[in-house]
Short mmCIF file of C-alpha atoms in Angstrom, two decimals:
data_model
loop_
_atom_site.label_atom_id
_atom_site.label_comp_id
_atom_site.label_asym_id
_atom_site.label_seq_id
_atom_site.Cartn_x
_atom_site.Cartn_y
_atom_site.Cartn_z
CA UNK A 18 28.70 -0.55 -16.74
CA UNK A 19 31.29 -2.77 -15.95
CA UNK A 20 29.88 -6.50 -15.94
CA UNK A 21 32.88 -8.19 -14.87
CA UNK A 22 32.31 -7.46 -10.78
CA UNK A 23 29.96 -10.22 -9.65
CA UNK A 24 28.50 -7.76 -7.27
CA UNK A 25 24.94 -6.16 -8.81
CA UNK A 26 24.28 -3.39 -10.46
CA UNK A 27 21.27 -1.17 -10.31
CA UNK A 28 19.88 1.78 -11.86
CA UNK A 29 17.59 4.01 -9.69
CA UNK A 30 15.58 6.32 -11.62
CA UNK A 31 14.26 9.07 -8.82
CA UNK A 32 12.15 11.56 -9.10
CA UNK A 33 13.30 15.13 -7.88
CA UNK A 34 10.56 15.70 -6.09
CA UNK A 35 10.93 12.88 -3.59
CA UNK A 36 12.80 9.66 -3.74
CA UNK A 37 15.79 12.13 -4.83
CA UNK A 38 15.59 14.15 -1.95
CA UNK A 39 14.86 11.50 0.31
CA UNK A 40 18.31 9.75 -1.35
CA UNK A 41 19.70 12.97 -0.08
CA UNK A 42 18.38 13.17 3.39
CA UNK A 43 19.24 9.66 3.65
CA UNK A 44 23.27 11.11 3.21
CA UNK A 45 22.62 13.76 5.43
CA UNK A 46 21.24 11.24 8.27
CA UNK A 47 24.30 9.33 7.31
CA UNK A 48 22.12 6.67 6.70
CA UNK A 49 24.05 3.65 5.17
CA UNK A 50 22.60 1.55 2.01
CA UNK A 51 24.70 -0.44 -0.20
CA UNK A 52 26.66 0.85 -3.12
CA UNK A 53 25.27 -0.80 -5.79
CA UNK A 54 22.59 1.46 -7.19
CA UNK A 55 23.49 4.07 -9.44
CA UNK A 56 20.97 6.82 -8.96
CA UNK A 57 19.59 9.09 -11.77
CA UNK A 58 17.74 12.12 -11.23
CA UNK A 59 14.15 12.61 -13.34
CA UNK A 60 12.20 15.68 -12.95
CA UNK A 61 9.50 13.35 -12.28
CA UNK A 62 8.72 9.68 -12.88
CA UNK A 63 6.23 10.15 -15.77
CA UNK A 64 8.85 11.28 -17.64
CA UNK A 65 11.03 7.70 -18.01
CA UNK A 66 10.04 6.37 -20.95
CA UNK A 67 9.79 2.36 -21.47
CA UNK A 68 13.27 2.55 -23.76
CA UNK A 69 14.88 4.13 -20.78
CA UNK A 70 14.26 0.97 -18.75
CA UNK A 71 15.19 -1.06 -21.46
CA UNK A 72 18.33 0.61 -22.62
CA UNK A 73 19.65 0.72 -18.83
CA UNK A 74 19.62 -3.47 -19.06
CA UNK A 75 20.93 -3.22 -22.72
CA UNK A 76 23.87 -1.77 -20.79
CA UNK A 77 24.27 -3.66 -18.53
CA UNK A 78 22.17 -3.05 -15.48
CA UNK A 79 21.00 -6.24 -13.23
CA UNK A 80 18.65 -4.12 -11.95
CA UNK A 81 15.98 -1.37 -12.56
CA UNK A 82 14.66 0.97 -9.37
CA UNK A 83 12.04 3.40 -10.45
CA UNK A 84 11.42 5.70 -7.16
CA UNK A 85 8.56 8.00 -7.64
CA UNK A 86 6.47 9.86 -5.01
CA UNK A 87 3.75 8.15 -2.79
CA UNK A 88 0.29 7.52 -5.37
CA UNK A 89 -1.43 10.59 -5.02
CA UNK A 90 0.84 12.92 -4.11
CA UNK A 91 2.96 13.39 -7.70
CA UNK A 92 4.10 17.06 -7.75
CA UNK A 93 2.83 16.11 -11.94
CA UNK A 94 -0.37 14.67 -10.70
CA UNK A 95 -0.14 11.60 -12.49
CA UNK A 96 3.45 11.21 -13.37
CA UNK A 97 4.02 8.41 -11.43
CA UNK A 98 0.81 6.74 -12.18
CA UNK A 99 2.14 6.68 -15.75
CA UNK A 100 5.73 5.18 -14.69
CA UNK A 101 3.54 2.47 -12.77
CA UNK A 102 1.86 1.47 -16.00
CA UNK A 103 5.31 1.77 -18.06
CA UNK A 104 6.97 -0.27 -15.46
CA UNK A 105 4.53 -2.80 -15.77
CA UNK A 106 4.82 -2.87 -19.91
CA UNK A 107 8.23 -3.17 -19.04
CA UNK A 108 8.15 -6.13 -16.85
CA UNK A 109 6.21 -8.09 -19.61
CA UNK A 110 9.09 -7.45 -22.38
CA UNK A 111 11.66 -8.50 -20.13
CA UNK A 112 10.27 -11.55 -19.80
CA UNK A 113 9.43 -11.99 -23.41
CA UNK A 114 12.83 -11.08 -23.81
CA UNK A 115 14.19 -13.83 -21.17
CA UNK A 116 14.79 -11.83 -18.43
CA UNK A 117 13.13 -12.45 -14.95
CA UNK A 118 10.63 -9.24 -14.32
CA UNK A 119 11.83 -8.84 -10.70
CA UNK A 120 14.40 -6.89 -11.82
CA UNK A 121 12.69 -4.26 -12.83
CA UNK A 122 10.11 -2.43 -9.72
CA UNK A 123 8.83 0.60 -8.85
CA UNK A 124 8.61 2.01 -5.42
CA UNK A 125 6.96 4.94 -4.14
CA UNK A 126 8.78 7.30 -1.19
CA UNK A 127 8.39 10.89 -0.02
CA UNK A 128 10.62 12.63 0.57
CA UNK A 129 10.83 12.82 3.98
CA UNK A 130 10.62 8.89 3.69
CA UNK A 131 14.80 8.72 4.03
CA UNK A 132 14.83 5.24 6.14
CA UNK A 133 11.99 4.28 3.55
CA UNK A 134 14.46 4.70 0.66
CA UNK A 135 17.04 2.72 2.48
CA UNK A 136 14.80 -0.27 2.71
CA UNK A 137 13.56 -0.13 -0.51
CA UNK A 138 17.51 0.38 -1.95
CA UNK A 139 18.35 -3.35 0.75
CA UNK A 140 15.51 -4.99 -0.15
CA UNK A 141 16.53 -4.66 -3.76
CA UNK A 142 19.47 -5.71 -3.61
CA UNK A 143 18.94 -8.38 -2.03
CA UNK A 144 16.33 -9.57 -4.85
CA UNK A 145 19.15 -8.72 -7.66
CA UNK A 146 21.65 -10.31 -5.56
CA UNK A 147 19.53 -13.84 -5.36
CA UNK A 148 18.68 -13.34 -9.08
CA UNK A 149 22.47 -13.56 -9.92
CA UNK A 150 23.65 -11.31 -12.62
CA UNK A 151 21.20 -10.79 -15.61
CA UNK A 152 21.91 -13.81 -18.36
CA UNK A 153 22.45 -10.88 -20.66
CA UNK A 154 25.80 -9.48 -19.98
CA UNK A 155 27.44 -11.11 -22.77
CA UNK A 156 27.65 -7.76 -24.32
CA UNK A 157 30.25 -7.48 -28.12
CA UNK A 158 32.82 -5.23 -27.96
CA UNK A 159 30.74 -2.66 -30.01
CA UNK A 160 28.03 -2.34 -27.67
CA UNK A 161 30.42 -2.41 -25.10
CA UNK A 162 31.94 1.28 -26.01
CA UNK A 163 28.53 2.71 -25.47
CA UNK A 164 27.82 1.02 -22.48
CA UNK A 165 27.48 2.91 -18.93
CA UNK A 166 30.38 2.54 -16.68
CA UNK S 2 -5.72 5.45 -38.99
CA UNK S 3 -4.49 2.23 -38.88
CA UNK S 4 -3.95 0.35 -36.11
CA UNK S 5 -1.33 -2.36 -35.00
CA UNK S 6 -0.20 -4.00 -32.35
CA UNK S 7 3.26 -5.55 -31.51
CA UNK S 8 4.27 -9.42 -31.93
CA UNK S 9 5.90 -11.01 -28.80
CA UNK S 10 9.35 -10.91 -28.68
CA UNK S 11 9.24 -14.88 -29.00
CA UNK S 12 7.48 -14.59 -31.81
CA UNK S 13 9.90 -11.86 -33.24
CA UNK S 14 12.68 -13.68 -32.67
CA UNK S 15 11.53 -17.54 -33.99
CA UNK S 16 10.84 -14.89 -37.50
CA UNK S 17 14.33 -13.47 -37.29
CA UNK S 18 16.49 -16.10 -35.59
CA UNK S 19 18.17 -17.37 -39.31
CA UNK S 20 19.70 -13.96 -40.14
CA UNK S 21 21.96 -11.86 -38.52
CA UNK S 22 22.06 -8.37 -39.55
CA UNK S 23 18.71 -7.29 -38.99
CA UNK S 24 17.62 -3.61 -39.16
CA UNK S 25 14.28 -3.10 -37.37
CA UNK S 26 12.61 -0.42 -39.54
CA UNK S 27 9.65 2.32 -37.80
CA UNK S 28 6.98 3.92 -39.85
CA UNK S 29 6.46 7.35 -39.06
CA UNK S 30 3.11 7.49 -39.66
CA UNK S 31 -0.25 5.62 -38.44
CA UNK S 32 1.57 3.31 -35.93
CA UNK S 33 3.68 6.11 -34.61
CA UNK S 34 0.51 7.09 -33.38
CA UNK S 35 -1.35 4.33 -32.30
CA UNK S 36 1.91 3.96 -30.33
CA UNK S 37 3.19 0.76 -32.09
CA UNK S 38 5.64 0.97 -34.88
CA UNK S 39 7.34 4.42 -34.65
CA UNK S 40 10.49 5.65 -33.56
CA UNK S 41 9.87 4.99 -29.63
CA UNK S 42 8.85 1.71 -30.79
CA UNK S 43 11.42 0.68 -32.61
CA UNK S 44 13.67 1.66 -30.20
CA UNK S 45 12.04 -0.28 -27.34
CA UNK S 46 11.48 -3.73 -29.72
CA UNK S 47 15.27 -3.12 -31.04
CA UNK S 48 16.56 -3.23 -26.93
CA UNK S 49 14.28 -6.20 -26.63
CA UNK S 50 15.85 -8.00 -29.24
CA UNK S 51 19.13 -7.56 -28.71
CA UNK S 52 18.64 -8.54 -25.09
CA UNK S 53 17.11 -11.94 -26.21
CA UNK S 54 19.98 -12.54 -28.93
CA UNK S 55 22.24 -12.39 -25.87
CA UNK S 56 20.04 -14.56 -23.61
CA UNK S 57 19.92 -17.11 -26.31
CA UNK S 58 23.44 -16.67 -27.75
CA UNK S 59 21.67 -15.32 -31.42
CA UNK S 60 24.34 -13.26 -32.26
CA UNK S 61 21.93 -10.46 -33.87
CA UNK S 62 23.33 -7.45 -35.04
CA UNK S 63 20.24 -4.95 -34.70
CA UNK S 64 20.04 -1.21 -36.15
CA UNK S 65 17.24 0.77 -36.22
CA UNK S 66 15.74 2.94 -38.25
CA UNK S 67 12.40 4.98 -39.33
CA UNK S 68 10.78 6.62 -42.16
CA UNK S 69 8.52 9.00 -42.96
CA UNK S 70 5.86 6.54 -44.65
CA UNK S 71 7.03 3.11 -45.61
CA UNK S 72 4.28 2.48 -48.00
CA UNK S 73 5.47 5.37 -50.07
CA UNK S 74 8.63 5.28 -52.36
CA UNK S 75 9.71 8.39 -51.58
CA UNK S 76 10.19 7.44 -48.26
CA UNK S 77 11.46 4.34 -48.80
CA UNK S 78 14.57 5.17 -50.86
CA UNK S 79 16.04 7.07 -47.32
CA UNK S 80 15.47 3.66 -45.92
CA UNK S 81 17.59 2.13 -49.28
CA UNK S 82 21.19 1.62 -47.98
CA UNK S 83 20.28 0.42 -44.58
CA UNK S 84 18.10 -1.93 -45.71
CA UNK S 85 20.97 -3.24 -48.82
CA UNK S 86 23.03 -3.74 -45.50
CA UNK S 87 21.15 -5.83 -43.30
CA UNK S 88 20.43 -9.64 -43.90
CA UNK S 89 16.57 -9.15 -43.08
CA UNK S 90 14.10 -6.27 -42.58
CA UNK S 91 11.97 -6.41 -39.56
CA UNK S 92 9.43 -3.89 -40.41
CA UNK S 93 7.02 -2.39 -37.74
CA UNK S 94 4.65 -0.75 -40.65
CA UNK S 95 1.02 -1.82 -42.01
CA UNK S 96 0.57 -4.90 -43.80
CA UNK S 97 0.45 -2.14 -46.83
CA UNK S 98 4.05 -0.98 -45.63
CA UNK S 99 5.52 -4.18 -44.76
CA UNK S 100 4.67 -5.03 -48.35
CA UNK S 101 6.03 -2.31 -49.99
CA UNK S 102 9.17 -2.48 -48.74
CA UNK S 103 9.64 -5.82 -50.48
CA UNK S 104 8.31 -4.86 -53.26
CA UNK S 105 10.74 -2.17 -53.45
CA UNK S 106 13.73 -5.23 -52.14
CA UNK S 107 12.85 -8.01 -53.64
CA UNK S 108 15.94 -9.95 -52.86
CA UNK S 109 15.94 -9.22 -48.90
CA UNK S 110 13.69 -11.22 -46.75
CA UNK S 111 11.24 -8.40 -44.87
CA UNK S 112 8.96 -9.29 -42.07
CA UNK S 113 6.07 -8.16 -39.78
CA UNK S 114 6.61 -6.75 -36.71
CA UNK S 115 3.84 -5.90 -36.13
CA UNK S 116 -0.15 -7.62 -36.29
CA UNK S 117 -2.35 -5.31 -38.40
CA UNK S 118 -5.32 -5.26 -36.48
CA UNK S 119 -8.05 -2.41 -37.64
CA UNK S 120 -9.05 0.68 -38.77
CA UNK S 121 -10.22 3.43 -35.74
CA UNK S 122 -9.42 6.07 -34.01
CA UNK S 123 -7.68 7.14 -30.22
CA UNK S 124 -10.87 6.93 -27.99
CA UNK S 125 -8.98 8.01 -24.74
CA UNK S 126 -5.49 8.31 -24.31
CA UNK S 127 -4.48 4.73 -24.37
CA UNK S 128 -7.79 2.96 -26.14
CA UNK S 129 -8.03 2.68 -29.98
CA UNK S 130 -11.45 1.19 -30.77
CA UNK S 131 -12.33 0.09 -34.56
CA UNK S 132 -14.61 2.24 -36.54
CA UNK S 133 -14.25 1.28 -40.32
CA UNK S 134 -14.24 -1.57 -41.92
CA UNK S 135 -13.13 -0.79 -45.06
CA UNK S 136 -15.99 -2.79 -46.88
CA UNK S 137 -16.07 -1.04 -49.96
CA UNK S 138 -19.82 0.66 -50.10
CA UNK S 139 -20.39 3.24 -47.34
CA UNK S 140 -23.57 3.24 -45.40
CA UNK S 141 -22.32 5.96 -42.62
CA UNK S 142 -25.00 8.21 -44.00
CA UNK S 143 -27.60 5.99 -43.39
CA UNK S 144 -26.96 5.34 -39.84
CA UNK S 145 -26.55 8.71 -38.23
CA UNK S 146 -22.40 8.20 -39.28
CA UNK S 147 -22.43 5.21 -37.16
CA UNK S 148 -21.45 2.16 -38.64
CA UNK S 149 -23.63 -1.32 -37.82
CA UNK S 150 -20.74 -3.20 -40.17
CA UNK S 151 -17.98 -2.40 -37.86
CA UNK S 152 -19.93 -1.43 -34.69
CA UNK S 153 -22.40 -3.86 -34.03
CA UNK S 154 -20.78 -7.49 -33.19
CA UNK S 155 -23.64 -9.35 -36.00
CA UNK S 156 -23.41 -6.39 -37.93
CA UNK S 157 -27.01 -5.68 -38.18
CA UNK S 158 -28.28 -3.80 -40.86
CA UNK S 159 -32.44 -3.38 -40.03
CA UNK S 160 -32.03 -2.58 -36.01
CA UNK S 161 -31.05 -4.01 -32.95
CA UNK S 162 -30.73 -7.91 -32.24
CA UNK S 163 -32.38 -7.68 -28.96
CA UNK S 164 -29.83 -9.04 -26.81
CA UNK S 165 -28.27 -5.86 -25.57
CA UNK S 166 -28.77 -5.34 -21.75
CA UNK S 167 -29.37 -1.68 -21.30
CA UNK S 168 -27.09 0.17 -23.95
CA UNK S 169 -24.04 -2.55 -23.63
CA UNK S 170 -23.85 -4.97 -26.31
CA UNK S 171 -24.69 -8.73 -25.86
CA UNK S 172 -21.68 -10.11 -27.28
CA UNK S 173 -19.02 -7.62 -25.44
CA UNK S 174 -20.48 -6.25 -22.39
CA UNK S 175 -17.84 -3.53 -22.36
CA UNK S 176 -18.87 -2.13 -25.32
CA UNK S 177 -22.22 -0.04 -26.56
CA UNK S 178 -24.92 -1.30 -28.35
CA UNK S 179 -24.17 0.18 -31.67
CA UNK S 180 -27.63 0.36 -32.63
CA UNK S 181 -28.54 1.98 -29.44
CA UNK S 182 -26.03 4.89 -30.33
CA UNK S 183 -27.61 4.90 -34.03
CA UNK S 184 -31.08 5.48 -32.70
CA UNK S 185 -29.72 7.79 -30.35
CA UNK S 186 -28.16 9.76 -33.04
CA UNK S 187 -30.64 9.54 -35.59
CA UNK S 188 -33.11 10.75 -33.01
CA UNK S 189 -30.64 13.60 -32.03
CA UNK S 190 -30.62 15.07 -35.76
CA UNK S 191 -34.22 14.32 -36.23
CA UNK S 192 -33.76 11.38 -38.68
CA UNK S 193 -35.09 8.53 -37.37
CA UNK S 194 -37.74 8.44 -40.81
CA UNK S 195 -34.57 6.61 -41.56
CA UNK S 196 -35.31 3.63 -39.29
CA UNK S 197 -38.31 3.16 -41.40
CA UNK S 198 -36.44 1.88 -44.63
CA UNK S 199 -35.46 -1.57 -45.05
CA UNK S 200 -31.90 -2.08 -45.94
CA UNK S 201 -31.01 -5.29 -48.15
CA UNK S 202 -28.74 -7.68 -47.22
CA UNK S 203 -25.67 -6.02 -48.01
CA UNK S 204 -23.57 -6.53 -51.06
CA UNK S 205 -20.06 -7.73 -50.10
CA UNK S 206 -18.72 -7.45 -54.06
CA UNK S 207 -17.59 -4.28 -53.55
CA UNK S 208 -15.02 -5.67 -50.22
CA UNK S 209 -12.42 -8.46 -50.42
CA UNK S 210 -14.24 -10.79 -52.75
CA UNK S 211 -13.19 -9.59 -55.88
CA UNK S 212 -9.59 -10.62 -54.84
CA UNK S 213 -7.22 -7.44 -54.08
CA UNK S 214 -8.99 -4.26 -54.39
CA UNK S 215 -7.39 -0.72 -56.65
CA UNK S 216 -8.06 2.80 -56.91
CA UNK S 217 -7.02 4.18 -60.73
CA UNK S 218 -7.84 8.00 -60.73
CA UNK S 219 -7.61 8.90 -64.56
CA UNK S 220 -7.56 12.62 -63.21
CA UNK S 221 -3.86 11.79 -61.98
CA UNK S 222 -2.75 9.68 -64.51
CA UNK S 223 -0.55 10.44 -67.83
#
């Protein structure tokens, strides 16, 4: 990921049974969010791990958006109840690790919910953007071949 | 098994912040399963570190790496040339595997990842609650196989203190009254005779006192 642009980055983990599709209807409505997020598709939330998170801010990322479907509703049945708890864990290492824990959240969307993901996508960047870029992006030249671009 | 739990990342890094080369090394084994030293583990306490080292200008160099066992030598030599590389070992093992791999290096530095906590088992999927004690002189049999040393919180030995409300324990409401579950038991395999015996105050020789503790098995010796 290239840390030299002083506009944000963000991952967006979504789930293929929802925020993915609503990502998509969201293009079809021509709906317009900003560029910055970079999404990945899961076959459902409860499958990110807690090193996923991490490793997407070893990288690089400012920012972490986990998008899974609304609490009850997980095509899994409790996939994204077990990203929630992850994305909590996470949140408490990045700040152990001197990050700020805002830059990490989960949302929940259907995926009808297209104008929902569009809020969610502003509304996040606008946090990252008022966090500044993450204090870690000092990254060596080694780590910087592996990185994400 | 054995169960751990991880140090905060401040903590880690105030241990590791005079070296520079540090390879974080998993244990395949008991904390792979209680979900706190393994592979995942190591992965996820290796990203944490190296984020840190940049947040703090450290300058760690962090590779990771886990064995089999790390309080076995067989396992340990894979873990030989990685570990002659790096300036310290972080190790998320046991106390018994932490200490074996510096046995095994004497000249490199090798720390705890992790805090060794107890010996138990997975309740539910995410609770590990302490069941043995390791104190030397079994008494399971006794108590319908459940233990008053590690299960009651005074560690009663001739019944219940009479402080538990209902069957929750006075000292931790959110756990049973172990000596309402050893009645229950008892009851349940038609031993509660047992109750009638008076148990001694119990003899603690046979459990850390006498310094370190060994097993020598002639049977397996030459």
């Amino acid at each position: 990921m290239n840390t030299g642009n002083s506009e944000p980055k963000i991952v967006a983990f979504c789930c293929h049974y929802c925020a993915y599709a609503a990502a998509d209807l969201a293009g079809s409505g021509r709906l317009q969010y900003p560029p910055n997020i970079r999404i990945i598709r899961s076959p459902c939330t409860g499958r990110l791990e807690i090193n996923f998170f991490m490793k997407a801010f070893e990288a690089g990322a400012d920012g972490v958006l986990v998008a899974g479907c609304e609490e009850g509703s997980c095509h899994f049945k409790d996939g994204n109840y077990l990203a929630k708890g992850r994305v909590n864990t996470t949140r408490q290492l990045l700040q152990e690790a001197g990050l700020e824990p805002e830059r990490l959240r989960m949302v929940n969307v259907s995926a009808a919910g297209s104008q929902t993901f569009v809020e969610y996508v502003r509304d996040m960047v606008e946090t990252i953007t008022k966090l500044g870029p993450a204090r870690h992006q000092k990254t060596t030249a080694k780590e910087q071949q592996g990185a994400i671009r | 098994m054995i169960v751990a739990e991880r140090k905060t990342i401040p903590e880690l890094v105030e241990i590791l912040r005079p070296h520079k080369k540090i390879l974080v090394l998993g244990c395949g084994t008991c904390v792979t399963v209680c979900l706190s030293g393994g592979e995942r583990e190591v992965s996820i306490i290796s990203s944490a570190l190296r984020i840190a080292s940049r947040v703090q200008d450290l300058n760690f160099e962090i590779d990771e790496l886990t064995i089999e066992r790390q309080c076995d030598n067989i396992f340990i030599e894979q873990a030989a040339e990685p570990i002659r590389k790096a300036d310290a070992v972080l190790s998320t093992a046991c106390g018994a595997g932490v200490q074996a791999i510096a046995e095994r290096f004497p000249e490199k530095p090798v720390y705890a990842g992790l805090n060794t906590t107890f010996l138990g088992i997975l309740e539910e999927r995410g609770v590990w609650t302490e069941k043995c004690a390791a104190c030397g002189a079994c008494i399971l049999h006794k108590y319908g196989g459940i233990c008053p040393i590690t299960r009651c919180a005074k560690r009663m030995l001739n019944g219940p203190c009479g402080g538990s409300r209902e069957d929750r324990c006075e000292v931790r409401a959110d756990r049973p009254c172990a000596w309402q579950l050893i009645y229950k038991r008892l009851k349940d395999i038609n031993q509660l005779e047992r109750l009638k015996e008076m148990e001694p105050a119990k003899n603690w020789n046979p459990s850390l006192s006498g310094g370190p503790r060994m097993l020598i098995r002639e049977d397996h010796r030459v």
